Amino acid sequence: MADERTTAARRQAGQAMLRPATAAMTPKEMLGVLRRHMLLIILLTIIGLLAGGATCWALRTKLPKYTASAFIEVLPPVQTDPMEISTPMVQRDIKYGYRLSIANMIKQQGTLEDLLKRDAVKATNWFKSINGLPKQVRYLDKYLGAVANRDADYVEVSMTCRDAKEAADIVNEMVAMFIDSQTNRKQAEVAGKLAELKTRQSRVQEDLRVAEKALDDVRTAWQLTDLAMPVSNYRKHTITLKLDQLELQKSDLEIAIRQLEADIGIYSDLAQGPISVQIQNIIETDPVMLALKQQLNFTEATLAGLLAKFGENHREVRQLEELKDEIKMRWDIRAGEI
């Protein structure tokens, strides 16, 4: 039995080894196959084109397709004299942090809700197609972008929706609304400073009037008319010395009045004319407050390093101190708004 099995296995192995190799298809045979299946190939091509067109149409109809962008230029966050033409030198990281705070202000929920209240946005088909304020806010939070450019002084605002014109209209409306709000806020700050300066001017003028009246009373009571020609400081009368002091005070008050008038003129021009955009959750979770806090910490750390290196009178140290005061003022304003 064992010999028969061995013989059969060898016979099968020999037959397998003697099988001829499979021949490859010649170009003529391949052409024949293509001719026999030409109709199937054309039909499948047409079906693929129809399926691709239908899919493209469905995606174009159901999903956002068009994106519109706009750019807001953000000037360096330092206070400069408007009467002087100069380019302020600010560190790159500080400027980027300032642009980042402006982008966070654009993306916060209150700004998006204010955008939805605009008549131009309400008139769009996008606004009508989404029912309910929460859904509209979520859509804007997802498809309305505000990105701070690290290498350029711009904040990019973009919007994606089904209609290209409506996307551009929404972006333009957001940019116009944000610029108007920032302009109104800055004009209110300048108007407040102008009112304060006018109050100080009134007080100085009143002090000057009282001093002049007291000086006239002394001159009339004592009939002193030669106070302008003293012989010597050692031979002056006590009243003469007092009058000299009053004259000096009068001169100082006149100088202060001229300075206040110059400051009032500058702030009046700022309040009446256009102001460039100086593009800064609840106190603990508000993104604007967090960005301002990070910017303040970074500025204080940088200021400490520069103070140790250059001293208090260096130009960069003074600029950082001004920036620190500006950030603190924005912090107080934002805290009051919350």
Coordinates of C-alpha atoms in Angstrom, one line a residue:
M1 CA 0.0 0.0 0.0
A2 CA 2.8 2.4 0.8
D3 CA 4.5 1.7 -2.5
E4 CA 1.2 2.4 -4.4
R5 CA 0.7 5.8 -2.6
T6 CA 4.3 6.8 -3.4
T7 CA 3.9 5.9 -7.0
A8 CA 0.6 7.9 -7.3
A9 CA 2.1 11.0 -5.6
R10 CA 5.1 10.9 -8.0
R11 CA 2.8 10.5 -10.9
Q12 CA 0.8 13.6 -9.9
A13 CA 3.9 15.7 -9.2
G14 CA 5.3 14.7 -12.6
Q15 CA 2.1 15.7 -14.4
A16 CA 2.1 19.1 -12.6
M17 CA 5.7 19.7 -13.6
L18 CA 4.9 18.9 -17.2
R19 CA 2.1 21.5 -17.5
P20 CA 2.8 24.3 -20.0
A21 CA 3.2 28.0 -18.7
T22 CA 0.3 30.4 -19.2
A23 CA 0.7 32.5 -22.4
A24 CA 0.5 36.3 -22.1
M25 CA -2.0 38.3 -24.0
T26 CA -0.9 39.8 -27.3
P27 CA -1.7 43.4 -28.3
K28 CA -4.2 42.0 -30.9
E29 CA -6.0 40.0 -28.2
M30 CA -6.1 43.1 -25.9
L31 CA -7.6 45.2 -28.7
G32 CA -10.2 42.5 -29.3
V33 CA -11.2 42.6 -25.6
L34 CA -11.5 46.4 -25.8
R35 CA -13.7 46.1 -28.9
R36 CA -16.0 43.6 -27.2
H37 CA -16.4 45.8 -24.1
M38 CA -16.4 49.2 -25.7
L39 CA -20.1 49.7 -25.0
L40 CA -19.6 48.8 -21.3
I41 CA -16.6 51.2 -21.0
I42 CA -18.6 54.1 -22.5
L43 CA -21.6 53.4 -20.3
L44 CA -19.5 53.3 -17.2
T45 CA -17.8 56.6 -18.2
I46 CA -21.2 58.3 -18.7
I47 CA -22.5 56.9 -15.3
G48 CA -19.3 58.2 -13.6
L49 CA -19.7 61.6 -15.1
L50 CA -23.3 61.8 -14.1
A51 CA -22.6 60.6 -10.6
G52 CA -19.7 63.1 -10.2
G53 CA -21.8 65.9 -11.5
A54 CA -24.7 65.0 -9.1
T55 CA -22.3 64.8 -6.2
C56 CA -20.7 68.1 -7.0
W57 CA -24.1 69.7 -7.3
A58 CA -25.2 68.2 -4.0
L59 CA -22.1 69.4 -2.2
R60 CA -22.4 72.9 -3.8
T61 CA -26.0 73.1 -2.7
K62 CA -25.8 71.6 0.8
L63 CA -22.4 72.7 2.0
P64 CA -20.7 76.1 2.2
K65 CA -18.7 76.8 -0.9
Y66 CA -17.7 80.5 -1.2
T67 CA -15.3 82.3 1.1
A68 CA -14.9 86.1 1.3
S69 CA -12.1 87.8 3.2
A70 CA -11.2 91.3 4.4
F71 CA -8.3 92.8 6.2
I72 CA -8.2 95.3 9.1
E73 CA -4.9 97.1 9.5
V74 CA -3.8 97.4 13.2
L75 CA -1.4 100.1 14.1
P76 CA 1.2 99.7 16.9
P77 CA -0.4 99.9 20.4
V78 CA 1.5 103.0 21.5
Q79 CA 0.4 106.6 22.1
T80 CA 2.1 109.1 19.8
D81 CA 1.9 112.8 19.4
P82 CA -0.4 113.5 16.4
M83 CA 1.6 116.7 15.6
E84 CA 4.8 114.7 15.0
I85 CA 5.5 112.4 12.1
S86 CA 7.3 109.4 13.4
T87 CA 7.3 105.6 13.3
P88 CA 7.0 104.0 16.7
M89 CA 9.3 101.1 17.4
V90 CA 7.4 98.2 19.1
Q91 CA 8.5 94.6 19.6
R92 CA 7.0 92.1 17.2
D93 CA 5.5 89.8 19.9
I94 CA 3.8 92.8 21.5
K95 CA 2.2 93.8 18.2
Y96 CA 1.1 90.3 17.5
G97 CA -0.5 90.0 21.0
Y98 CA -2.4 93.2 20.3
R99 CA -3.7 91.9 17.0
L100 CA -4.6 88.7 18.7
S101 CA -6.7 90.5 21.3
I102 CA -8.6 92.4 18.5
A103 CA -9.3 89.0 16.7
N104 CA -10.7 87.7 20.0
M105 CA -12.9 90.7 20.3
I106 CA -14.3 90.1 16.8
K107 CA -15.0 86.4 17.6
Q108 CA -16.7 86.9 21.0
Q109 CA -20.4 86.1 21.2
G110 CA -21.6 89.6 21.9
T111 CA -20.0 90.9 18.7
L112 CA -21.6 88.0 16.7
E113 CA -25.0 88.8 18.2
D114 CA -24.6 92.5 17.3
L115 CA -23.8 91.5 13.7
L116 CA -27.0 89.4 13.5
K117 CA -29.0 92.5 14.5
R118 CA -27.8 94.5 11.4
D119 CA -30.4 95.1 8.7
A120 CA -28.0 94.1 5.9
V121 CA -27.4 90.7 7.5
K122 CA -31.1 90.1 8.1
A123 CA -31.8 90.7 4.4
T124 CA -29.6 87.9 3.3
N125 CA -30.9 84.4 2.3
W126 CA -28.4 82.9 4.7
F127 CA -30.1 84.6 7.6
K128 CA -33.5 83.4 6.5
S129 CA -32.4 79.8 5.9
I130 CA -31.2 79.3 9.5
N131 CA -33.9 79.5 12.1
G132 CA -33.1 80.6 15.6
L133 CA -30.4 82.9 17.1
P134 CA -28.5 80.0 18.7
K135 CA -28.0 78.2 15.4
Q136 CA -27.0 81.4 13.7
V137 CA -24.5 82.2 16.4
R138 CA -23.0 78.7 16.2
Y139 CA -22.8 78.9 12.4
L140 CA -20.9 82.3 12.6
D141 CA -18.7 80.9 15.3
K142 CA -17.7 78.0 13.0
Y143 CA -17.6 79.7 9.6
L144 CA -16.8 83.4 10.4
G145 CA -13.1 83.6 11.1
A146 CA -10.8 86.3 12.5
V147 CA -7.1 85.5 12.3
A148 CA -4.3 87.7 13.5
N149 CA -1.4 87.6 11.0
R150 CA 1.9 87.2 12.8
D151 CA 4.1 88.6 10.0
A152 CA 1.9 91.6 8.9
D153 CA 0.0 94.3 10.6
Y154 CA -3.4 92.9 9.6
V155 CA -6.3 90.9 11.1
E156 CA -8.0 88.8 8.4
V157 CA -11.8 88.5 8.7
S158 CA -13.4 85.7 6.5
M159 CA -16.9 84.3 6.0
T160 CA -17.9 81.1 4.2
C161 CA -21.5 80.4 3.0
R162 CA -23.4 79.2 -0.1
D163 CA -23.6 82.6 -1.9
A164 CA -20.4 84.6 -2.7
K165 CA -22.1 88.0 -2.6
E166 CA -23.7 87.3 0.7
A167 CA -20.4 86.1 2.2
A168 CA -18.8 89.4 1.0
D169 CA -21.7 91.4 2.4
I170 CA -21.5 89.8 5.8
V171 CA -17.7 90.3 6.0
N172 CA -18.0 93.9 5.0
E173 CA -20.8 94.4 7.6
M174 CA -18.7 92.9 10.3
V175 CA -15.6 95.0 9.5
A176 CA -17.7 98.2 9.3
M177 CA -19.5 97.4 12.6
F178 CA -16.2 96.7 14.4
I179 CA -14.5 99.8 13.1
D180 CA -17.5 102.0 14.0
S181 CA -17.6 100.6 17.5
Q182 CA -13.9 101.1 18.1
T183 CA -14.1 104.6 16.6
N184 CA -17.0 105.5 18.9
R185 CA -15.2 104.1 21.9
K186 CA -12.0 106.0 21.1
Q187 CA -13.9 109.2 20.5
A188 CA -15.7 108.8 23.8
E189 CA -12.3 108.4 25.5
V190 CA -10.9 111.6 23.8
A191 CA -14.1 113.5 24.6
G192 CA -13.7 112.5 28.3
K193 CA -10.1 113.7 28.3
L194 CA -11.2 116.9 26.6
A195 CA -13.9 117.5 29.2
E196 CA -11.3 116.9 32.0
L197 CA -8.9 119.4 30.4
K198 CA -11.6 122.0 30.1
T199 CA -12.4 121.6 33.7
R200 CA -8.8 122.0 34.6
Q201 CA -8.6 125.1 32.4
S202 CA -11.6 126.6 34.2
R203 CA -10.0 126.0 37.5
V204 CA -6.7 127.6 36.4
Q205 CA -8.4 130.6 35.0
E206 CA -10.3 131.1 38.2
D207 CA -7.1 130.9 40.2
L208 CA -5.5 133.4 37.8
R209 CA -8.5 135.7 38.2
V210 CA -8.3 135.5 42.0
A211 CA -4.5 136.2 41.9
E212 CA -4.9 139.2 39.6
K213 CA -7.7 140.6 41.8
A214 CA -5.6 140.2 44.9
L215 CA -2.6 141.8 43.2
D216 CA -4.8 144.8 42.1
D217 CA -6.2 145.1 45.6
V218 CA -2.7 145.3 47.1
R219 CA -1.6 147.9 44.5
T220 CA -4.7 150.0 45.1
A221 CA -4.6 149.8 48.9
W222 CA -0.9 150.6 49.2
Q223 CA -0.5 152.7 46.1
L224 CA 2.5 150.8 44.9
T225 CA 3.2 151.7 41.3
D226 CA 7.0 151.2 41.0
L227 CA 7.1 147.5 41.5
A228 CA 8.5 146.9 38.1
M229 CA 11.8 148.7 38.9
P230 CA 13.3 147.3 42.1
V231 CA 16.7 148.7 43.2
S232 CA 18.0 145.5 44.9
N233 CA 16.6 142.3 46.3
Y234 CA 18.0 143.2 49.7
R235 CA 16.2 146.6 49.8
K236 CA 12.7 145.4 48.8
H237 CA 9.8 145.7 51.1
T238 CA 8.0 142.6 52.3
I239 CA 4.9 143.6 50.3
T240 CA 7.1 144.0 47.2
L241 CA 8.5 140.5 47.6
K242 CA 4.9 139.2 48.0
L243 CA 3.8 140.9 44.9
D244 CA 6.8 139.5 43.1
Q245 CA 5.7 136.0 44.1
L246 CA 2.2 136.7 42.9
E247 CA 3.7 137.9 39.6
L248 CA 5.6 134.6 39.3
Q249 CA 2.5 132.6 40.1
K250 CA 0.6 134.6 37.5
S251 CA 3.3 133.8 34.9
D252 CA 3.2 130.1 35.8
L253 CA -0.6 130.1 35.5
E254 CA -0.5 131.8 32.1
I255 CA 2.0 129.1 30.9
A256 CA -0.3 126.4 32.3
I257 CA -3.3 128.0 30.5
R258 CA -1.4 128.1 27.2
Q259 CA -0.4 124.4 27.6
L260 CA -4.0 123.4 28.4
E261 CA -5.3 125.4 25.4
A262 CA -2.8 123.6 23.2
D263 CA -3.9 120.2 24.6
I264 CA -7.5 121.1 24.2
G265 CA -6.9 122.0 20.6
I266 CA -5.2 118.7 19.9
Y267 CA -7.9 116.6 21.5
S268 CA -10.6 118.7 19.8
D269 CA -9.1 117.8 16.4
L270 CA -8.9 114.1 17.5
A271 CA -12.6 114.1 18.7
Q272 CA -13.9 115.7 15.4
G273 CA -11.7 113.9 12.9
P274 CA -11.3 110.2 12.1
I275 CA -9.3 108.1 14.5
S276 CA -7.3 105.1 13.4
V277 CA -8.3 101.7 14.7
Q278 CA -6.0 100.6 17.5
I279 CA -6.3 97.3 17.0
Q280 CA -6.9 94.5 22.8
N281 CA -16.0 86.2 29.1
I282 CA -16.5 87.2 32.4
I283 CA -13.5 88.6 34.3
E284 CA -11.9 85.2 34.7
T285 CA -13.0 83.6 31.4
D286 CA -13.5 86.4 29.0
P287 CA -11.1 85.9 26.0
V288 CA -10.4 89.6 25.7
M289 CA -9.5 89.9 29.4
L290 CA -7.3 86.8 29.1
A291 CA -5.5 88.2 26.1
L292 CA -5.0 91.5 27.8
K293 CA -3.7 89.8 30.9
Q294 CA -1.2 87.8 28.9
Q295 CA -0.2 90.9 27.0
L296 CA 0.2 92.8 30.3
N297 CA 2.3 90.0 31.9
F298 CA 4.5 89.8 28.8
T299 CA 4.9 93.6 28.8
E300 CA 5.8 93.7 32.5
A301 CA 8.4 90.9 32.1
T302 CA 9.9 92.6 29.1
L303 CA 9.9 96.0 30.9
A304 CA 11.7 94.4 33.9
G305 CA 14.4 93.0 31.7
L306 CA 14.9 96.3 29.8
L307 CA 15.0 98.3 33.1
A308 CA 17.7 96.0 34.4
K309 CA 19.6 96.3 31.1
F310 CA 19.2 99.9 30.0
G311 CA 17.7 101.9 32.9
E312 CA 14.6 104.1 33.2
N313 CA 15.6 106.8 30.6
H314 CA 15.9 104.5 27.6
R315 CA 13.5 105.0 24.7
E316 CA 12.3 101.4 24.6
V317 CA 11.7 101.4 28.3
R318 CA 9.5 104.6 28.0
Q319 CA 7.6 103.0 25.2
L320 CA 6.9 99.9 27.2
E321 CA 5.8 101.9 30.1
E322 CA 3.3 103.8 27.9
L323 CA 2.1 100.5 26.5
K324 CA 1.7 99.1 30.0
D325 CA -0.5 102.1 31.0
E326 CA -2.6 101.6 27.8
I327 CA -3.2 97.9 28.5
K328 CA -4.2 98.7 32.1
M329 CA -6.7 101.4 30.8
R330 CA -8.1 98.9 28.3
W331 CA -8.4 96.3 31.1
D332 CA -10.4 98.8 33.3
I333 CA -12.7 99.7 30.3
R334 CA -13.4 96.0 29.5
A335 CA -14.0 95.2 33.2
G336 CA -16.5 98.1 33.3
E337 CA -18.3 96.8 30.2
I338 CA -18.6 93.3 31.7

